[in-house]
PDB file of C-alpha atoms in Angstrom:
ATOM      1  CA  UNK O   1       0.000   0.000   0.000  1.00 53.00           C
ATOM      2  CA  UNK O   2       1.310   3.815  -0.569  1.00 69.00           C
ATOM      3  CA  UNK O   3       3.803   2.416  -3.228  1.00 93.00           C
ATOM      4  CA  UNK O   4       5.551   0.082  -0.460  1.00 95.00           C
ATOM      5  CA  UNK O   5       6.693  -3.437  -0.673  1.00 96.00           C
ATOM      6  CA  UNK O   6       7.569  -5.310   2.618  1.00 96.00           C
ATOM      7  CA  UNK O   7      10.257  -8.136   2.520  1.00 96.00           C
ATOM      8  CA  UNK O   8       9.066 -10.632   5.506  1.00 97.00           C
ATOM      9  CA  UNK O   9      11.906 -12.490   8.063  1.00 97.00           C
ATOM     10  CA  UNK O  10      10.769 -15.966   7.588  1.00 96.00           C
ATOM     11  CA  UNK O  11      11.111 -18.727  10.147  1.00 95.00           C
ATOM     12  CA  UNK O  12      11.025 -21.646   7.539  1.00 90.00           C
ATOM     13  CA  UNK O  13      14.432 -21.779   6.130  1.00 91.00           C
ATOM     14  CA  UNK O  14      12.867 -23.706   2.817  1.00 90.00           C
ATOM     15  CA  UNK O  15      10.105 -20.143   2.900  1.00 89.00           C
ATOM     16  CA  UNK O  16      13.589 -17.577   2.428  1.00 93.00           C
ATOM     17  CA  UNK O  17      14.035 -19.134  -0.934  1.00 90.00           C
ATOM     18  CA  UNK O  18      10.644 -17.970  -2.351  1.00 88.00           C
ATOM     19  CA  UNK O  19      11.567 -14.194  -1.874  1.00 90.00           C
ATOM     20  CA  UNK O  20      12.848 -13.292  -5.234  1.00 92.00           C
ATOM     21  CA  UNK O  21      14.235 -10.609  -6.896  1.00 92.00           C
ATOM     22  CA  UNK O  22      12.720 -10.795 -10.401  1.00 93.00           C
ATOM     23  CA  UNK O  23       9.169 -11.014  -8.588  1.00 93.00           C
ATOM     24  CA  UNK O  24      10.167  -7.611  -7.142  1.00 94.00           C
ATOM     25  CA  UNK O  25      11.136  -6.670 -10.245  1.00 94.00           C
ATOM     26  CA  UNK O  26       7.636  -7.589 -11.813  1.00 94.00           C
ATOM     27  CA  UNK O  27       5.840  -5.631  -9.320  1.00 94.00           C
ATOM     28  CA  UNK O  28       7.734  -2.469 -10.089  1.00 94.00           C
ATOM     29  CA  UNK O  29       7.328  -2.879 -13.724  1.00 93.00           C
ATOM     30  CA  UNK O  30       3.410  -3.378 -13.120  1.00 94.00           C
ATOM     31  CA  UNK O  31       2.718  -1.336  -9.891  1.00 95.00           C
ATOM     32  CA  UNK O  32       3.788   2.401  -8.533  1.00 94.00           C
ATOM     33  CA  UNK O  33       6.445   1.436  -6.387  1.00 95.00           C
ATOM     34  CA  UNK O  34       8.166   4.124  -4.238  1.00 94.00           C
ATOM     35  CA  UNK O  35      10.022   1.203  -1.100  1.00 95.00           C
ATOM     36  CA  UNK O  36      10.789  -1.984  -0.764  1.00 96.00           C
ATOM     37  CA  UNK O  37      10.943  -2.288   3.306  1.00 97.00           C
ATOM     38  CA  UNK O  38      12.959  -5.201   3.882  1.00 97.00           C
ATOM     39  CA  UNK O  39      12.708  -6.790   7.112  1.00 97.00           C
ATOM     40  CA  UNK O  40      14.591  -9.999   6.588  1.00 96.00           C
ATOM     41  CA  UNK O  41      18.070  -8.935   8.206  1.00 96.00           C
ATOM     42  CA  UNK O  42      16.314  -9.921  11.282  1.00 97.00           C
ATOM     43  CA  UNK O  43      16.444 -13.937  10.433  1.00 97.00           C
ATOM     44  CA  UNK O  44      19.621 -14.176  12.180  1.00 96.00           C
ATOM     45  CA  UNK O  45      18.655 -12.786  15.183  1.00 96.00           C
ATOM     46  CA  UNK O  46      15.996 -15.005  15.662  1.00 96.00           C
ATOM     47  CA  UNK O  47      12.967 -12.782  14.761  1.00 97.00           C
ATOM     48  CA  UNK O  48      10.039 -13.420  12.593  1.00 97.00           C
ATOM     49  CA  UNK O  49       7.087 -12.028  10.948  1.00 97.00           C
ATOM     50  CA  UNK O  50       5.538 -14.753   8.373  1.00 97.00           C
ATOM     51  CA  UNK O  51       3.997 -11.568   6.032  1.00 95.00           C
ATOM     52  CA  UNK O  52       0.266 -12.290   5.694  1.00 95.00           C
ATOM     53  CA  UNK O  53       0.573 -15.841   7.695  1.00 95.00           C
ATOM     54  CA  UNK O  54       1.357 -14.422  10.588  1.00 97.00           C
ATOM     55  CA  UNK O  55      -0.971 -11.284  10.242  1.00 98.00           C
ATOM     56  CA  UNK O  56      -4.215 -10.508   8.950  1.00 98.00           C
ATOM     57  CA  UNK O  57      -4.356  -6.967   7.350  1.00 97.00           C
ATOM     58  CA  UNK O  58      -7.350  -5.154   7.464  1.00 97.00           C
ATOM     59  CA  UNK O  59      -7.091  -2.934   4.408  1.00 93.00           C
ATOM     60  CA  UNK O  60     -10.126  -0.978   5.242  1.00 93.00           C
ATOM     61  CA  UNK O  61      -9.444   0.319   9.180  1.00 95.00           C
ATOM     62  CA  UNK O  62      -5.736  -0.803   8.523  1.00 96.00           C
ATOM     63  CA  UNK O  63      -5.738  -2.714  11.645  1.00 98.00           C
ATOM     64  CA  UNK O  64      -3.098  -5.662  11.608  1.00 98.00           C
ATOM     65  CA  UNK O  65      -4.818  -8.427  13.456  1.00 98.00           C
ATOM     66  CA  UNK O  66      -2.117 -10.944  14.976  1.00 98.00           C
ATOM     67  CA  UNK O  67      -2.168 -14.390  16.656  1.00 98.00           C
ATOM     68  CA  UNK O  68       1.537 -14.171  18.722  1.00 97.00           C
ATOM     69  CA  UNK O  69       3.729 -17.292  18.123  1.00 95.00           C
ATOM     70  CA  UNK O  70       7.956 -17.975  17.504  1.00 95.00           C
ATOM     71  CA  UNK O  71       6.381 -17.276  13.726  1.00 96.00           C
ATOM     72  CA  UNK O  72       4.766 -13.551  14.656  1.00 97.00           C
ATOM     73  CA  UNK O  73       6.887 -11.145  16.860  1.00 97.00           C
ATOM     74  CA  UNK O  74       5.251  -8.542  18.618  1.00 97.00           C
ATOM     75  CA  UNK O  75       8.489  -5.837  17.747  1.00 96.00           C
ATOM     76  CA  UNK O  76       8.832  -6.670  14.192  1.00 97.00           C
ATOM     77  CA  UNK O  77       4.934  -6.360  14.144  1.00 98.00           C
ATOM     78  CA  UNK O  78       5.138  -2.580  15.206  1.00 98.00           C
ATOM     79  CA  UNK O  79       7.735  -1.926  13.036  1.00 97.00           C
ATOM     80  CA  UNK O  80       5.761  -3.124  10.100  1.00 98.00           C
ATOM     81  CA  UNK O  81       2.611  -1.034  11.199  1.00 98.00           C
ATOM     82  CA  UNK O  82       4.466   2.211  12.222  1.00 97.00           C
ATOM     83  CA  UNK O  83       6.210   1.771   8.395  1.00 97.00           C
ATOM     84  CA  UNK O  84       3.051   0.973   6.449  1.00 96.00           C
ATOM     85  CA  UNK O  85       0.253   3.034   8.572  1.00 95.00           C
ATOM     86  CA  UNK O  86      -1.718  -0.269  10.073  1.00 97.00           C
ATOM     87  CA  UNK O  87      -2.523  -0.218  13.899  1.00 97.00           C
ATOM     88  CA  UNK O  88      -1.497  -3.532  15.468  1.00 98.00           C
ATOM     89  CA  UNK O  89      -3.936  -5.421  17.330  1.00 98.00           C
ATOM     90  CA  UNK O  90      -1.967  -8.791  18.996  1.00 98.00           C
ATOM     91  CA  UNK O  91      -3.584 -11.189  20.926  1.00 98.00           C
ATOM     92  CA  UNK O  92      -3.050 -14.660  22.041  1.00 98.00           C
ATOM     93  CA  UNK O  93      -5.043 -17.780  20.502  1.00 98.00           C
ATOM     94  CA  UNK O  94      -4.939 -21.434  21.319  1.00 97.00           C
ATOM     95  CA  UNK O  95      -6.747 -24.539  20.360  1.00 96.00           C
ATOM     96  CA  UNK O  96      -8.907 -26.404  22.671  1.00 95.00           C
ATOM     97  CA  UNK O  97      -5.381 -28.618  23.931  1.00 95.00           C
ATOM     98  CA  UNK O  98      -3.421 -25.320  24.504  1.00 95.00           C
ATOM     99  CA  UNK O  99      -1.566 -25.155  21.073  1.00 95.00           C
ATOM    100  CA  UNK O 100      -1.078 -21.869  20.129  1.00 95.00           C
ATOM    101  CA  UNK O 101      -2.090 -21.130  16.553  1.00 96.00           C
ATOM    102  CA  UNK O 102       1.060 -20.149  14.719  1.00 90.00           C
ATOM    103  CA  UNK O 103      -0.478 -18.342  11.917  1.00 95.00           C
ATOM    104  CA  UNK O 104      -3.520 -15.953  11.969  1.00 98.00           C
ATOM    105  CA  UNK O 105      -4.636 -16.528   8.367  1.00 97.00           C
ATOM    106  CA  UNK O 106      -5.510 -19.873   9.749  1.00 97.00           C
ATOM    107  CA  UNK O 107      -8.276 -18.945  12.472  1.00 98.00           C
ATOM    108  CA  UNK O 108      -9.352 -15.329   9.869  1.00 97.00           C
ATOM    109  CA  UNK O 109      -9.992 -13.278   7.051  1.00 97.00           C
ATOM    110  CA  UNK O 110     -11.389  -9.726   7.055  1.00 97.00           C
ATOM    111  CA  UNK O 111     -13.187  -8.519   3.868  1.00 96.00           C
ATOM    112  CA  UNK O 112     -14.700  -5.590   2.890  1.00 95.00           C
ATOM    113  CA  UNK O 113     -18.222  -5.817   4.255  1.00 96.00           C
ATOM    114  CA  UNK O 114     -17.461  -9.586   5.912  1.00 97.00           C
ATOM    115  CA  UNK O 115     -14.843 -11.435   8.350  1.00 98.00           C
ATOM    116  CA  UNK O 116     -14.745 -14.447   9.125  1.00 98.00           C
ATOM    117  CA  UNK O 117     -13.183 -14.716  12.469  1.00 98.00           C
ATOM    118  CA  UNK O 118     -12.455 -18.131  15.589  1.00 98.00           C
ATOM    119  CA  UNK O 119     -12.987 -15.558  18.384  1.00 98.00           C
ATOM    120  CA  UNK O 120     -13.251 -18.494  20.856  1.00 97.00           C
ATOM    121  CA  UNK O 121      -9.528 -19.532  19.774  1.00 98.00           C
ATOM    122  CA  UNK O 122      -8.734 -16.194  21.890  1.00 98.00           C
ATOM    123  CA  UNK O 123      -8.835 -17.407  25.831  1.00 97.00           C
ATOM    124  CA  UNK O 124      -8.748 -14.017  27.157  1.00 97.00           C
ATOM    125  CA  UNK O 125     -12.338 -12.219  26.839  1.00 97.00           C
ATOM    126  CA  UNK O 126     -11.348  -8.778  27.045  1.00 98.00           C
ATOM    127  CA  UNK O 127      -9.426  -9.203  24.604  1.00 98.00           C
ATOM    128  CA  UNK O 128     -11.117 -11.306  22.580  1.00 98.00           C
ATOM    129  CA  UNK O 129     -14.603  -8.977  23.082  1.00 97.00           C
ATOM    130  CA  UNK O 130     -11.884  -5.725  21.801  1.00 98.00           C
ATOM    131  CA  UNK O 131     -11.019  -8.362  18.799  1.00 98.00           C
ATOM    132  CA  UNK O 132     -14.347  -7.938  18.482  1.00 97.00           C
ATOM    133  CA  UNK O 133     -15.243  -4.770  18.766  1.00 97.00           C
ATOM    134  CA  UNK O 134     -12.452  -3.777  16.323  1.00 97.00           C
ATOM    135  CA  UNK O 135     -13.465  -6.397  13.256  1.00 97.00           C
ATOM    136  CA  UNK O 136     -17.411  -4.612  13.459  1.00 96.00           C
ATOM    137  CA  UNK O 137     -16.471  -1.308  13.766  1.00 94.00           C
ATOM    138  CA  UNK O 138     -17.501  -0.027  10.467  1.00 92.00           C
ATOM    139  CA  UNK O 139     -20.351  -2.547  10.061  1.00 95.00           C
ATOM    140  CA  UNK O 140     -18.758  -5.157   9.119  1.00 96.00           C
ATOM    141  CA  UNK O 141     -20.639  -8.543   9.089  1.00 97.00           C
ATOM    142  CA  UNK O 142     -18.807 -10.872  11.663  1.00 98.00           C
ATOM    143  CA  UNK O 143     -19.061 -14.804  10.727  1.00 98.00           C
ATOM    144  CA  UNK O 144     -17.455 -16.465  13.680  1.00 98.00           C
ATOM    145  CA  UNK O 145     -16.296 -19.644  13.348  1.00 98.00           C
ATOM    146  CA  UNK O 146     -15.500 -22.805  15.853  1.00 98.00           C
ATOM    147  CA  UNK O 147     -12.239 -25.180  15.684  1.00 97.00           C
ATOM    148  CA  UNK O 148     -13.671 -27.743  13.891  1.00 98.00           C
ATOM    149  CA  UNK O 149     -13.871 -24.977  11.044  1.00 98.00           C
ATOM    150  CA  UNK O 150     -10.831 -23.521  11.494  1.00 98.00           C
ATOM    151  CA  UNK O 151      -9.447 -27.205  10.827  1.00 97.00           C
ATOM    152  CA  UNK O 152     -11.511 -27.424   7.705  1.00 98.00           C
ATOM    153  CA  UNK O 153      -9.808 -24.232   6.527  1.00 97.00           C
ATOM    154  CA  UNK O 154     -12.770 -21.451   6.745  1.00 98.00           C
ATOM    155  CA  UNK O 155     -10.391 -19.022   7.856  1.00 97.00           C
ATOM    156  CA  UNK O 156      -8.054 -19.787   5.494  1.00 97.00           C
ATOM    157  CA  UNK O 157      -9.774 -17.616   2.885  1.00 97.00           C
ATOM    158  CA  UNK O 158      -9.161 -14.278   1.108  1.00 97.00           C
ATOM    159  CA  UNK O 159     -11.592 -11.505  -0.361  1.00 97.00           C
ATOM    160  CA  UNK O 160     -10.751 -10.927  -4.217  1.00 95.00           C
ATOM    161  CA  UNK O 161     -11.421  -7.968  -6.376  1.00 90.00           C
ATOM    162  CA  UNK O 162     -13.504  -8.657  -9.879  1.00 86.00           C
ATOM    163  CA  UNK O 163     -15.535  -6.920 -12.093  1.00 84.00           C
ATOM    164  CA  UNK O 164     -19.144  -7.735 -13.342  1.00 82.00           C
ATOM    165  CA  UNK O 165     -20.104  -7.645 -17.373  1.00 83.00           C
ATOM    166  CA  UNK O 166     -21.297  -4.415 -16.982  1.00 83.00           C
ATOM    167  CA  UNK O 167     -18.026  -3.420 -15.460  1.00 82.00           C
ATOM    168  CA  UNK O 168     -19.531  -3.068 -11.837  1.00 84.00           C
ATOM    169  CA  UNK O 169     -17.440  -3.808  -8.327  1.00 85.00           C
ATOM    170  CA  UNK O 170     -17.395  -7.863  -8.134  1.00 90.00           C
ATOM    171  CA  UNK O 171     -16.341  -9.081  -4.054  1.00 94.00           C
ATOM    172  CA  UNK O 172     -14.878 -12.685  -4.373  1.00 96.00           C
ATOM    173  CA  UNK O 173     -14.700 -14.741  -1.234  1.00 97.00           C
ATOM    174  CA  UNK O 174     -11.896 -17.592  -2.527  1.00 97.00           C
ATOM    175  CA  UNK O 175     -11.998 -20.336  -0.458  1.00 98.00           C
ATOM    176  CA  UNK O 176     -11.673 -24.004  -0.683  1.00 98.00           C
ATOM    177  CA  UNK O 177     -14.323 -26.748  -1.453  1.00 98.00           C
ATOM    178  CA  UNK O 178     -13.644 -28.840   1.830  1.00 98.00           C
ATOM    179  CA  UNK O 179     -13.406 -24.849   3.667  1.00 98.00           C
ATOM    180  CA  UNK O 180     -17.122 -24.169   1.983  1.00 98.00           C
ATOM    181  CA  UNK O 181     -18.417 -27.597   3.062  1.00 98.00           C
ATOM    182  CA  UNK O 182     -18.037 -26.884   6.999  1.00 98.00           C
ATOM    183  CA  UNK O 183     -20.239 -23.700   6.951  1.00 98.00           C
ATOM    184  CA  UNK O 184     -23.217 -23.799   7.834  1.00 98.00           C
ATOM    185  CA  UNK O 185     -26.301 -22.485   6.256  1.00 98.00           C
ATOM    186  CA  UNK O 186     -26.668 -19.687   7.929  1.00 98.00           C
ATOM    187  CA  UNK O 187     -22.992 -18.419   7.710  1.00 98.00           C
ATOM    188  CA  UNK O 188     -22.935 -19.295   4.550  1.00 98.00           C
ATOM    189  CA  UNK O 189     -26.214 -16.701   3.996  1.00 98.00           C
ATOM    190  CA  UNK O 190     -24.437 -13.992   5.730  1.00 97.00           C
ATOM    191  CA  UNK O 191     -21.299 -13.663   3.379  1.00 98.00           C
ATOM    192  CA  UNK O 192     -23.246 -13.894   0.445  1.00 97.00           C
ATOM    193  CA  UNK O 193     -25.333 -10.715   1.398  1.00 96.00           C
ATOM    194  CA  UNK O 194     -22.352  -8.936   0.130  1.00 95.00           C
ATOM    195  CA  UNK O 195     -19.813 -11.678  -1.623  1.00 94.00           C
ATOM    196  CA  UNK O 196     -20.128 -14.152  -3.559  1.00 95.00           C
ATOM    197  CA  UNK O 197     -18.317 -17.129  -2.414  1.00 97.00           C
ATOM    198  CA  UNK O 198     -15.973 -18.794  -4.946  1.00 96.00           C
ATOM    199  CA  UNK O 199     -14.082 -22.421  -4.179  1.00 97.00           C
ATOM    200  CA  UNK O 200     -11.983 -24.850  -5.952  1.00 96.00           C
ATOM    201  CA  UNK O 201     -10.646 -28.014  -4.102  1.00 97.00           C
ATOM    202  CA  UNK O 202      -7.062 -27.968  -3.926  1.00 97.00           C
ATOM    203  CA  UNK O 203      -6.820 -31.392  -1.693  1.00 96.00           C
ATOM    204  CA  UNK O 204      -2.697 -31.605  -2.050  1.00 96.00           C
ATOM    205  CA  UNK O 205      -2.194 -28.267  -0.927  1.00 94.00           C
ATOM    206  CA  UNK O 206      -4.060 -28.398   2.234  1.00 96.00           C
ATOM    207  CA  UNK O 207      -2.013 -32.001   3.563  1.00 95.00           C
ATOM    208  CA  UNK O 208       0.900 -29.463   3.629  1.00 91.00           C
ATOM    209  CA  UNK O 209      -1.677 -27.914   6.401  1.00 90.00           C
ATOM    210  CA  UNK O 210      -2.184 -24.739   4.055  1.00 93.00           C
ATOM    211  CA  UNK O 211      -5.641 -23.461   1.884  1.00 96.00           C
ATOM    212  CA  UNK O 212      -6.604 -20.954  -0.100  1.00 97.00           C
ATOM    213  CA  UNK O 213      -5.197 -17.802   1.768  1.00 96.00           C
ATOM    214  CA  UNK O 214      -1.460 -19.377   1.385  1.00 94.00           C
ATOM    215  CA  UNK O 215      -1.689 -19.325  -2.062  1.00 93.00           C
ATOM    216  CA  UNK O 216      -2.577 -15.822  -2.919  1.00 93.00           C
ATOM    217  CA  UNK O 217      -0.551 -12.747  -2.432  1.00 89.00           C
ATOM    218  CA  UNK O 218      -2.786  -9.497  -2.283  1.00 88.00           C
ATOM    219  CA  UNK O 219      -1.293  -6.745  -4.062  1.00 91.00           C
ATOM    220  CA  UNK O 220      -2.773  -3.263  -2.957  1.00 91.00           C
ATOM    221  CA  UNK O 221      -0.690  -0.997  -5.340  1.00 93.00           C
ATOM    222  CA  UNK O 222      -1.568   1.631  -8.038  1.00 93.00           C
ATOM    223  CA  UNK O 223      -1.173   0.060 -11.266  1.00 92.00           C
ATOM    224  CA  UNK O 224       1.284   1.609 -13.669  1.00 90.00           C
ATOM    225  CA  UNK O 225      -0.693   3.352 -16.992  1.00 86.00           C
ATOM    226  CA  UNK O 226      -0.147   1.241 -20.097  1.00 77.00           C
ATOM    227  CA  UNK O 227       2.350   3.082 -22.442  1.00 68.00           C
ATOM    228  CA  UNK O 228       4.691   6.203 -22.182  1.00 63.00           C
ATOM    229  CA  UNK O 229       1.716   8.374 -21.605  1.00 58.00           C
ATOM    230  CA  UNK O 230       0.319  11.870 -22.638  1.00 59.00           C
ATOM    231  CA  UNK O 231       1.481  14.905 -20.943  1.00 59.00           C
ATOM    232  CA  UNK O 232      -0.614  17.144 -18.995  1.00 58.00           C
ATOM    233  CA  UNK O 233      -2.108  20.568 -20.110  1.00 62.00           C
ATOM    234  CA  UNK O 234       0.447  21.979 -17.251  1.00 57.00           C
ATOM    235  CA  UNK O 235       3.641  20.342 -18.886  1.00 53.00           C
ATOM    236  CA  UNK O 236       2.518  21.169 -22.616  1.00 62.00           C
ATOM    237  CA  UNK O 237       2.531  24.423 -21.188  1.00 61.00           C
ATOM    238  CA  UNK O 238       6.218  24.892 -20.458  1.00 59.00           C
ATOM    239  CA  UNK O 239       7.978  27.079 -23.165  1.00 60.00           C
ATOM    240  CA  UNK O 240      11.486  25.502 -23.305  1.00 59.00           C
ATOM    241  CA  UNK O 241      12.786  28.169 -25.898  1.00 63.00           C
ATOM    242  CA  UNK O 242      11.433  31.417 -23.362  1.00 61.00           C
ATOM    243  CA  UNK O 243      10.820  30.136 -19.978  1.00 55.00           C
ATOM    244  CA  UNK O 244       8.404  32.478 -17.831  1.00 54.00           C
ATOM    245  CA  UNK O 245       8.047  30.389 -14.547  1.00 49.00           C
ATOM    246  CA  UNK O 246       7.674  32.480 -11.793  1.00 49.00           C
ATOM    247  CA  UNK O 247      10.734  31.093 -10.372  1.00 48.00           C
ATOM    248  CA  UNK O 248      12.837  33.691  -9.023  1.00 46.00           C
ATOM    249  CA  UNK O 249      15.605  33.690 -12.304  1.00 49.00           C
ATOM    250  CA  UNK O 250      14.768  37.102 -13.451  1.00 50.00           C
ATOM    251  CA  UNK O 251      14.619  38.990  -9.993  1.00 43.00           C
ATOM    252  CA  UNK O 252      18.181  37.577  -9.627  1.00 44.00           C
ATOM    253  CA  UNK O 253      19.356  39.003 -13.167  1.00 51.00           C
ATOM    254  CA  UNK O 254      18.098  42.208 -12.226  1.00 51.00           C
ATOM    255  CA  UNK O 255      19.945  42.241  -9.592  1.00 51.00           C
ATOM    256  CA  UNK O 256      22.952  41.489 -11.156  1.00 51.00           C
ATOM    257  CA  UNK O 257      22.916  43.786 -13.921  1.00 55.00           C
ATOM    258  CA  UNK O 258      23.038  41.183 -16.263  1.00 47.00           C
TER     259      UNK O 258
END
């Protein structure tokens, strides 16, 4: 967002190797991009932040919701929101034998108008009840979801952008078939009031204990315009040959005699 790119610290030594430099190069190519903000000198220190694993970005009230674990540290988690303008909201979550939950996008996904959220993962209620608070703030339809869910991959899902035939705002909700199985009826009501869900089964990819989410990268950047590009009435308006800007040149030549 803003023209920035963030380089994650990975804990997965086999995860370093997918940061690459003609990616990066793609995106800058494509997208308006101002910084890259890379964060993975930290590896050898022993400090992690698994990108969009380990948080879930709310790109509407640019909250950063994360689930602490060796994968999500709280400092590197500041850092990330003070640099990219999201507020960090961290909070502890377990399952039902104590295990914490080492990524977020496992238990979550915020959407535009929906999230789908395991609030019970999150032991302590005050915190869990501001998790709360924070997620419906602007209206936001809250699905909440149980364990056995969360196993089945419902949170493991992620809001894409489309476009209708008449070229109107289309809201995605890209999950997986086996994710879309375990909803119920009525949860499965409230996200399509205002997104249309969309699944494929990807059975391979989700023994590795991953869905849908760990598949897709968002990418909130300003397209690049296609060509060179025309200039603007206030550039075709400089006279190169006899400049008159305003700029100070001729006061100084005055006062020089020249």
């Amino acid at each position: 967002a803003g023209g920035m790119i963030a380089v994650y610290p990975m804990y997965a030594s086999n995860r370093r190797h997918e940061r690459r430099a003609d990616v990066l190069e793609f995106l800058k190519s494509r997208y308006r991009v101002q910084t890259i903000v890379d964060y993975s000198g930290l590896e050898p220190d022993g400090i992690f932040l698994e990108g969009t694993g380990a948080m879930v970005l709310d790109n509407i009230s640019r909250v950063a919701y994360t689930a602490r674990s060796h994968r999500a540290d709280t400092h590197v988690l500041e850092r990330f929101c003070a640099d990219f303008g999201f507020e960090p909201m961290a909070f502890d979550a377990v399952d039902s034998d104590g295990v914490p939950v080492y990524h977020t996008n496992v238990m979550g996904c915020v959407g535009t108008h929906v999230a789908l959220f395991a609030l019970q993962m999150i032991p302590d209620e005050v915190r869990r009840e501001q998790v709360r608070e924070r997620l419906c703030v602007t209206g936001r339809t809250l699905v909440e979801l149980t364990e056995e869910q969360v196993r089945e991959f419902a949170g493991n899902a992620v809001e894409l952008s489309g476009r209708t035939e008449s070229g109107g705002r289309r809201r995605l909700l890209a999950m997986s078939g086996r994710a879309r199985r375990s909803l119920r009826p009525d949860q499965v009501a409230a996200i399509e009031e205002t997104c249309e869900i969309l699944t494929i089964d990807i059975p391979t990819i989700e023994l590795a204990g991953g869905s849908v989410r760990c598949m897709i990268a968002g990418v909130h950047l300003d397209p690049r315009p296609p060509g060179p590009g025309e200039p603007t009435e206030a550039v075709e308006a400089i006279n190169e040959d006899d400049p008159e800007t305003a700029d100070g040149q001729d006061l100084i030549a005055e006062d020089l005699d020249v």
